[in-house]
Amino acid sequence: MSQVSNVIQLLRLDAEPSQVSVSPDAWDDLAVAAIALGFAPLLHVKTQGMNLPSGARAKLAVTYAATQRRNSAIAGQLAELLAACAAAGIDAMVLKGGYLAFAVYPDPALRGMSDLDLFFRPGDLGQAEAVLQSLGYQGKHKSADEGPGIVKHTSTYKREASGEAASTPNPYLSTAGDRHVDPHGSLEESWFGLRVDVTPGVWQRSRQTWLVDQPAHAMATEDLLLQLSVHLIFHLLMGKPSLVQLYDIAFITQALPVNWKILLDRSHERHATPFLYAALHLAGQIFAAPVPPEVLTQMQTGCPSSLARRIQAMGLPDVMQQTQRP
């Protein structure tokens, strides 16, 4: 946990990395922790100009370079997908890492990803899957009634790999081969009966943009922040690694203009205020996200008192404990 805390301290939005005290013999372990957490590329850039031990610097540098190569390949894959959708007359929205890496972060290599999530209007979903099949993707389908009851996407598409791509099973380490593609017709998060749906109105409020030199749609900033916040809290409920997703939220609050009133109103409409409050509280506590105190207060009053107290008490140890369960 100590090395995790050091990584977090170096990446906080209010931190000056050169002022963070790290003993020279701790840097190698810290670099390994950053790689495991998905933060090595960010840490590589954040510590430029600092006199790191050569072994730690090499670990961070090689992971940054691998992420840069991998994301360059993903950009090509995404461009092909978006071009094919445009040719078929289908509007496509890129979700999560695929959008953030290429549209929000200043350097795509700073945000690794393991797959591509594409969001389509419900009526276009069948045609979108046909486009994927025309590009050589094969789909695996599941029933939304099985397991936790996830309905936002019920199919995953992947192209058959060969050579190096087929022999490297870890999607975060392989620099070759396609990422699998998850076509979404909904943004609903669900987990064994707990459901939150922020889909209504997202398409109407979206804007046309260009991503990897291809036409695409982008969410309004408030929709983006709400969707990522709800997704983060469901990640925590599922026990999935969540710190990269939490950093995304913190970074957005710094990098993009947010209309906080619209965001609060929208979260209230979608019965998502506790999820937004938990995500923004954690982003502020852990990464120093610049969320106005009055916004946090309004969200706190919009939650049941017992839940608000639980959220207020949450911090990095809770996130780590929740995401390291068997």
CSV table of C-alpha atoms in Angstrom, one decimal:
chain,number,residue,atom,x,y,z
A,1,MET,CA,0.0,0.0,0.0
A,2,SER,CA,2.9,2.4,0.7
A,3,GLN,CA,4.1,2.3,-2.9
A,4,VAL,CA,0.5,2.8,-4.2
A,5,SER,CA,0.2,5.8,-1.9
A,6,ASN,CA,3.5,7.2,-3.4
A,7,VAL,CA,2.2,6.7,-6.9
A,8,ILE,CA,-1.0,8.6,-6.0
A,9,GLN,CA,0.9,11.4,-4.3
A,10,LEU,CA,3.0,11.9,-7.4
A,11,LEU,CA,-0.1,12.0,-9.7
A,12,ARG,CA,-2.3,14.2,-7.6
A,13,LEU,CA,-3.5,17.2,-9.7
A,14,ASP,CA,-2.2,19.6,-7.0
A,15,ALA,CA,1.2,17.9,-6.7
A,16,GLU,CA,4.7,19.0,-7.8
A,17,PRO,CA,6.3,15.6,-8.2
A,18,SER,CA,9.8,16.8,-7.4
A,19,GLN,CA,8.5,17.9,-4.0
A,20,VAL,CA,7.2,14.4,-3.2
A,21,SER,CA,9.7,12.5,-0.9
A,22,VAL,CA,10.6,9.1,-2.3
A,23,SER,CA,13.7,7.3,-1.1
A,24,PRO,CA,16.1,6.3,-3.9
A,25,ASP,CA,15.8,2.6,-3.1
A,26,ALA,CA,12.0,2.7,-3.3
A,27,TRP,CA,11.8,3.9,-6.9
A,28,ASP,CA,12.1,0.4,-8.5
A,29,ASP,CA,9.2,-0.9,-6.5
A,30,LEU,CA,7.2,2.3,-7.1
A,31,ALA,CA,7.7,1.9,-10.9
A,32,VAL,CA,6.4,-1.7,-10.7
A,33,ALA,CA,3.4,-0.5,-8.7
A,34,ALA,CA,2.7,2.2,-11.3
A,35,ILE,CA,2.8,-0.4,-14.1
A,36,ALA,CA,0.4,-2.7,-12.2
A,37,LEU,CA,-2.0,0.2,-11.5
A,38,GLY,CA,-1.9,1.4,-15.2
A,39,PHE,CA,-0.2,4.7,-14.3
A,40,ALA,CA,3.3,4.1,-15.6
A,41,PRO,CA,2.9,6.3,-18.8
A,42,LEU,CA,1.5,9.1,-16.7
A,43,LEU,CA,4.2,8.8,-14.1
A,44,HIS,CA,6.9,8.6,-16.9
A,45,VAL,CA,5.7,12.0,-18.2
A,46,LYS,CA,5.1,13.5,-14.7
A,47,THR,CA,8.6,12.8,-13.6
A,48,GLN,CA,10.5,14.1,-16.6
A,49,GLY,CA,13.3,16.3,-15.3
A,50,MET,CA,13.6,14.3,-12.1
A,51,ASN,CA,16.7,12.3,-11.3
A,52,LEU,CA,15.2,8.8,-11.0
A,53,PRO,CA,17.4,5.7,-10.6
A,54,SER,CA,18.1,4.2,-14.0
A,55,GLY,CA,16.2,1.0,-13.4
A,56,ALA,CA,13.0,2.8,-12.4
A,57,ARG,CA,13.3,5.3,-15.3
A,58,ALA,CA,13.8,2.4,-17.8
A,59,LYS,CA,10.7,0.6,-16.5
A,60,LEU,CA,8.5,3.7,-16.8
A,61,ALA,CA,10.0,4.6,-20.2
A,62,VAL,CA,9.5,1.1,-21.8
A,63,THR,CA,5.9,1.0,-20.5
A,64,TYR,CA,5.2,4.4,-22.0
A,65,ALA,CA,6.7,3.4,-25.3
A,66,ALA,CA,4.6,0.1,-25.4
A,67,THR,CA,1.4,2.0,-24.6
A,68,GLN,CA,2.2,4.5,-27.3
A,69,ARG,CA,2.7,1.8,-29.9
A,70,ARG,CA,-0.4,-0.1,-28.7
A,71,ASN,CA,-2.6,3.0,-28.8
A,72,SER,CA,-1.3,3.9,-32.2
A,73,ALA,CA,-2.5,0.5,-33.4
A,74,ILE,CA,-5.8,1.0,-31.6
A,75,ALA,CA,-6.2,4.4,-33.3
A,76,GLY,CA,-6.0,2.7,-36.6
A,77,GLN,CA,-8.5,0.1,-35.6
A,78,LEU,CA,-10.9,2.7,-34.3
A,79,ALA,CA,-10.5,4.8,-37.5
A,80,GLU,CA,-11.5,1.8,-39.6
A,81,LEU,CA,-14.5,1.2,-37.4
A,82,LEU,CA,-15.7,4.8,-37.5
A,83,ALA,CA,-15.1,5.1,-41.2
A,84,ALA,CA,-17.2,2.0,-41.8
A,85,CYS,CA,-20.0,3.2,-39.6
A,86,ALA,CA,-20.0,6.6,-41.4
A,87,ALA,CA,-20.2,4.8,-44.8
A,88,ALA,CA,-23.2,2.8,-43.5
A,89,GLY,CA,-24.9,6.0,-42.3
A,90,ILE,CA,-24.7,5.1,-38.6
A,91,ASP,CA,-23.9,7.5,-35.9
A,92,ALA,CA,-21.2,6.2,-33.5
A,93,MET,CA,-20.1,7.5,-30.1
A,94,VAL,CA,-16.8,6.2,-28.6
A,95,LEU,CA,-16.9,5.6,-24.9
A,96,LYS,CA,-14.5,5.6,-22.0
A,97,GLY,CA,-10.8,5.1,-22.8
A,98,GLY,CA,-11.2,5.1,-26.5
A,99,TYR,CA,-12.6,8.6,-26.4
A,100,LEU,CA,-10.5,9.9,-23.5
A,101,ALA,CA,-7.2,8.8,-24.9
A,102,PHE,CA,-7.7,10.5,-28.3
A,103,ALA,CA,-9.9,13.5,-27.4
A,104,VAL,CA,-9.2,14.5,-23.8
A,105,TYR,CA,-5.7,13.5,-22.7
A,106,PRO,CA,-3.0,15.7,-24.2
A,107,ASP,CA,-1.0,12.5,-25.3
A,108,PRO,CA,-2.9,9.3,-26.2
A,109,ALA,CA,-0.1,7.2,-24.6
A,110,LEU,CA,-1.2,8.5,-21.2
A,111,ARG,CA,-4.4,6.5,-21.1
A,112,GLY,CA,-4.0,2.7,-21.8
A,113,MET,CA,-7.0,0.6,-22.7
A,114,SER,CA,-7.8,-3.0,-23.3
A,115,ASP,CA,-10.9,-2.8,-25.6
A,116,LEU,CA,-13.1,-0.4,-27.5
A,117,ASP,CA,-16.6,0.5,-26.5
A,118,LEU,CA,-18.9,2.0,-29.1
A,119,PHE,CA,-22.3,3.5,-28.4
A,120,PHE,CA,-25.1,3.4,-31.0
A,121,ARG,CA,-28.7,4.5,-31.1
A,122,PRO,CA,-30.8,1.4,-30.2
A,123,GLY,CA,-32.3,1.3,-33.7
A,124,ASP,CA,-28.9,1.2,-35.3
A,125,LEU,CA,-27.4,-1.6,-33.1
A,126,GLY,CA,-28.3,-4.4,-35.5
A,127,GLN,CA,-26.8,-2.6,-38.5
A,128,ALA,CA,-23.7,-1.7,-36.4
A,129,GLU,CA,-23.2,-5.4,-35.6
A,130,ALA,CA,-23.5,-6.2,-39.4
A,131,VAL,CA,-20.8,-3.6,-40.1
A,132,LEU,CA,-18.5,-5.3,-37.5
A,133,GLN,CA,-19.1,-8.6,-39.2
A,134,SER,CA,-18.3,-7.1,-42.6
A,135,LEU,CA,-14.9,-6.1,-41.2
A,136,GLY,CA,-14.2,-9.6,-40.1
A,137,TYR,CA,-15.3,-9.4,-36.5
A,138,GLN,CA,-17.0,-12.4,-34.9
A,139,GLY,CA,-19.5,-11.9,-32.1
A,140,LYS,CA,-20.1,-13.7,-28.9
A,141,HIS,CA,-23.5,-13.1,-27.5
A,142,LYS,CA,-25.1,-13.5,-24.0
A,143,SER,CA,-28.5,-13.1,-22.5
A,144,ALA,CA,-29.1,-10.0,-20.4
A,145,ASP,CA,-31.0,-12.2,-18.0
A,146,GLU,CA,-27.9,-14.2,-17.0
A,147,GLY,CA,-25.6,-13.5,-14.1
A,148,PRO,CA,-25.6,-9.9,-12.9
A,149,GLY,CA,-28.2,-8.8,-15.5
A,150,ILE,CA,-26.0,-6.4,-17.6
A,151,VAL,CA,-28.0,-5.0,-20.5
A,152,LYS,CA,-25.8,-2.1,-21.8
A,153,HIS,CA,-24.0,-4.5,-24.2
A,154,THR,CA,-24.8,-8.2,-24.7
A,155,SER,CA,-22.2,-9.0,-27.4
A,156,THR,CA,-18.5,-8.7,-27.8
A,157,TYR,CA,-16.7,-8.7,-31.2
A,158,LYS,CA,-13.2,-9.8,-32.0
A,159,ARG,CA,-11.2,-10.5,-35.1
A,160,GLU,CA,-9.2,-13.7,-35.2
A,161,ALA,CA,-5.5,-13.0,-34.5
A,162,SER,CA,-2.5,-14.8,-35.8
A,163,GLY,CA,1.3,-14.8,-35.1
A,164,GLU,CA,2.4,-12.5,-32.3
A,165,ALA,CA,-1.1,-11.2,-31.6
A,166,ALA,CA,-2.4,-14.7,-31.0
A,167,SER,CA,0.5,-15.7,-28.8
A,168,THR,CA,0.3,-12.6,-26.4
A,169,PRO,CA,-2.9,-13.1,-24.4
A,170,ASN,CA,-2.5,-10.0,-22.1
A,171,PRO,CA,-4.3,-7.1,-23.9
A,172,TYR,CA,-2.5,-4.5,-21.7
A,173,LEU,CA,1.0,-5.9,-22.7
A,174,SER,CA,0.5,-6.9,-26.3
A,175,THR,CA,1.4,-4.3,-28.9
A,176,ALA,CA,-0.1,-6.3,-31.8
A,177,GLY,CA,-3.5,-7.4,-32.8
A,178,ASP,CA,-7.0,-5.9,-32.5
A,179,ARG,CA,-8.8,-5.1,-29.3
A,180,HIS,CA,-12.2,-6.6,-28.9
A,181,VAL,CA,-15.1,-4.2,-29.6
A,182,ASP,CA,-18.2,-3.9,-27.4
A,183,PRO,CA,-21.2,-2.4,-29.2
A,184,HIS,CA,-23.6,-0.6,-26.7
A,185,GLY,CA,-27.2,0.3,-27.2
A,186,SER,CA,-27.6,1.6,-23.7
A,187,LEU,CA,-25.5,3.2,-21.0
A,188,GLU,CA,-27.4,1.5,-18.2
A,189,GLU,CA,-25.2,0.1,-15.4
A,190,SER,CA,-26.7,-3.0,-13.6
A,191,TRP,CA,-25.4,-5.4,-11.1
A,192,PHE,CA,-27.7,-8.1,-9.6
A,193,GLY,CA,-30.7,-5.8,-9.5
A,194,LEU,CA,-29.1,-2.5,-8.8
A,195,ARG,CA,-29.7,-0.3,-11.9
A,196,VAL,CA,-28.9,3.2,-13.0
A,197,ASP,CA,-29.6,4.4,-16.5
A,198,VAL,CA,-28.1,7.7,-17.7
A,199,THR,CA,-29.0,7.0,-21.4
A,200,PRO,CA,-32.0,9.3,-21.9
A,201,GLY,CA,-31.1,12.5,-23.7
A,202,VAL,CA,-27.5,11.6,-24.3
A,203,TRP,CA,-27.8,11.4,-28.1
A,204,GLN,CA,-29.9,14.6,-28.3
A,205,ARG,CA,-27.3,16.5,-26.3
A,206,SER,CA,-24.3,15.1,-28.1
A,207,ARG,CA,-22.2,16.9,-30.7
A,208,GLN,CA,-20.5,15.9,-33.9
A,209,THR,CA,-16.8,15.8,-33.8
A,210,TRP,CA,-13.7,14.2,-35.4
A,211,LEU,CA,-11.8,11.4,-33.6
A,212,VAL,CA,-8.8,9.7,-35.1
A,213,ASP,CA,-9.5,11.7,-38.3
A,214,GLN,CA,-13.0,10.2,-38.6
A,215,PRO,CA,-16.5,11.5,-37.9
A,216,ALA,CA,-18.0,10.6,-34.5
A,217,HIS,CA,-20.3,11.9,-31.8
A,218,ALA,CA,-19.2,13.1,-28.4
A,219,MET,CA,-21.2,13.4,-25.2
A,220,ALA,CA,-21.8,16.7,-23.6
A,221,THR,CA,-19.3,17.2,-20.9
A,222,GLU,CA,-21.9,16.8,-18.1
A,223,ASP,CA,-23.1,13.5,-19.6
A,224,LEU,CA,-19.6,12.3,-20.0
A,225,LEU,CA,-18.8,13.0,-16.3
A,226,LEU,CA,-22.0,11.5,-15.1
A,227,GLN,CA,-21.6,8.3,-17.2
A,228,LEU,CA,-18.0,7.8,-16.1
A,229,SER,CA,-18.9,8.4,-12.4
A,230,VAL,CA,-21.7,5.9,-12.4
A,231,HIS,CA,-19.5,3.4,-14.3
A,232,LEU,CA,-16.7,3.9,-11.7
A,233,ILE,CA,-18.9,3.1,-8.8
A,234,PHE,CA,-20.3,0.0,-10.4
A,235,HIS,CA,-16.6,-1.0,-11.1
A,236,LEU,CA,-16.0,-0.7,-7.4
A,237,LEU,CA,-19.2,-2.7,-6.5
A,238,MET,CA,-17.9,-5.4,-8.9
A,239,GLY,CA,-14.5,-5.4,-7.3
A,240,LYS,CA,-12.7,-4.3,-10.5
A,241,PRO,CA,-9.6,-2.2,-10.6
A,242,SER,CA,-10.8,1.4,-10.6
A,243,LEU,CA,-8.0,3.9,-10.0
A,244,VAL,CA,-7.4,4.7,-13.7
A,245,GLN,CA,-11.1,5.4,-14.1
A,246,LEU,CA,-11.0,7.6,-11.0
A,247,TYR,CA,-8.1,9.5,-12.4
A,248,ASP,CA,-10.1,10.0,-15.7
A,249,ILE,CA,-12.9,11.7,-13.6
A,250,ALA,CA,-10.4,13.9,-11.8
A,251,PHE,CA,-8.6,14.9,-15.0
A,252,ILE,CA,-11.9,15.8,-16.7
A,253,THR,CA,-12.8,18.2,-13.9
A,254,GLN,CA,-9.5,20.0,-14.5
A,255,ALA,CA,-9.3,19.8,-18.3
A,256,LEU,CA,-12.9,20.4,-19.4
A,257,PRO,CA,-15.4,23.2,-18.5
A,258,VAL,CA,-18.2,21.7,-16.4
A,259,ASN,CA,-21.6,23.3,-15.9
A,260,TRP,CA,-22.1,22.0,-12.3
A,261,LYS,CA,-25.7,23.0,-12.1
A,262,ILE,CA,-26.6,21.0,-15.2
A,263,LEU,CA,-24.6,18.1,-13.9
A,264,LEU,CA,-26.4,18.2,-10.6
A,265,ASP,CA,-29.8,18.5,-12.2
A,266,ARG,CA,-29.0,15.6,-14.6
A,267,SER,CA,-27.8,13.3,-11.8
A,268,HIS,CA,-31.0,14.1,-9.9
A,269,GLU,CA,-33.2,13.3,-12.9
A,270,ARG,CA,-31.5,10.0,-13.4
A,271,HIS,CA,-31.5,9.0,-9.7
A,272,ALA,CA,-27.7,8.9,-9.8
A,273,THR,CA,-26.7,11.6,-7.2
A,274,PRO,CA,-25.2,9.1,-4.7
A,275,PHE,CA,-23.0,7.6,-7.5
A,276,LEU,CA,-21.9,11.0,-8.7
A,277,TYR,CA,-21.2,12.2,-5.1
A,278,ALA,CA,-19.1,9.1,-4.3
A,279,ALA,CA,-17.1,9.4,-7.5
A,280,LEU,CA,-16.4,13.1,-7.2
A,281,HIS,CA,-15.7,12.8,-3.4
A,282,LEU,CA,-13.1,10.1,-4.2
A,283,ALA,CA,-11.7,12.0,-7.1
A,284,GLY,CA,-11.2,15.0,-4.8
A,285,GLN,CA,-9.8,13.0,-1.8
A,286,ILE,CA,-7.4,10.8,-3.8
A,287,PHE,CA,-6.4,12.9,-6.9
A,288,ALA,CA,-7.3,16.5,-5.7
A,289,ALA,CA,-10.0,16.9,-8.4
A,290,PRO,CA,-11.1,20.6,-8.4
A,291,VAL,CA,-14.7,20.0,-7.5
A,292,PRO,CA,-16.3,23.1,-5.9
A,293,PRO,CA,-17.1,22.5,-2.2
A,294,GLU,CA,-20.7,23.8,-2.7
A,295,VAL,CA,-21.2,21.2,-5.3
A,296,LEU,CA,-20.2,18.4,-3.0
A,297,THR,CA,-22.4,19.9,-0.3
A,298,GLN,CA,-25.4,19.9,-2.6
A,299,MET,CA,-24.8,16.3,-3.6
A,300,GLN,CA,-24.4,15.3,0.1
A,301,THR,CA,-27.8,16.8,0.9
A,302,GLY,CA,-29.3,14.8,-2.0
A,303,CYS,CA,-28.3,11.5,-0.5
A,304,PRO,CA,-29.8,9.6,2.4
A,305,SER,CA,-27.9,10.7,5.5
A,306,SER,CA,-26.5,7.3,6.3
A,307,LEU,CA,-25.2,6.9,2.7
A,308,ALA,CA,-23.8,10.4,2.7
A,309,ARG,CA,-21.8,9.6,5.9
A,310,ARG,CA,-20.5,6.4,4.3
A,311,ILE,CA,-19.4,8.2,1.2
A,312,GLN,CA,-17.7,11.0,3.3
A,313,ALA,CA,-15.6,8.3,5.1
A,314,MET,CA,-14.4,6.7,1.9
A,315,GLY,CA,-10.8,7.1,0.8
A,316,LEU,CA,-7.9,5.3,-1.0
A,317,PRO,CA,-7.8,2.3,1.5
A,318,ASP,CA,-11.5,1.6,0.7
A,319,VAL,CA,-10.8,1.7,-3.0
A,320,MET,CA,-7.9,-0.6,-2.7
A,321,GLN,CA,-9.6,-3.1,-0.4
A,322,GLN,CA,-12.7,-3.2,-2.6
A,323,THR,CA,-10.7,-3.9,-5.8
A,324,GLN,CA,-8.4,-6.5,-4.3
A,325,ARG,CA,-11.0,-8.9,-3.2
A,326,PRO,CA,-10.7,-12.5,-4.4
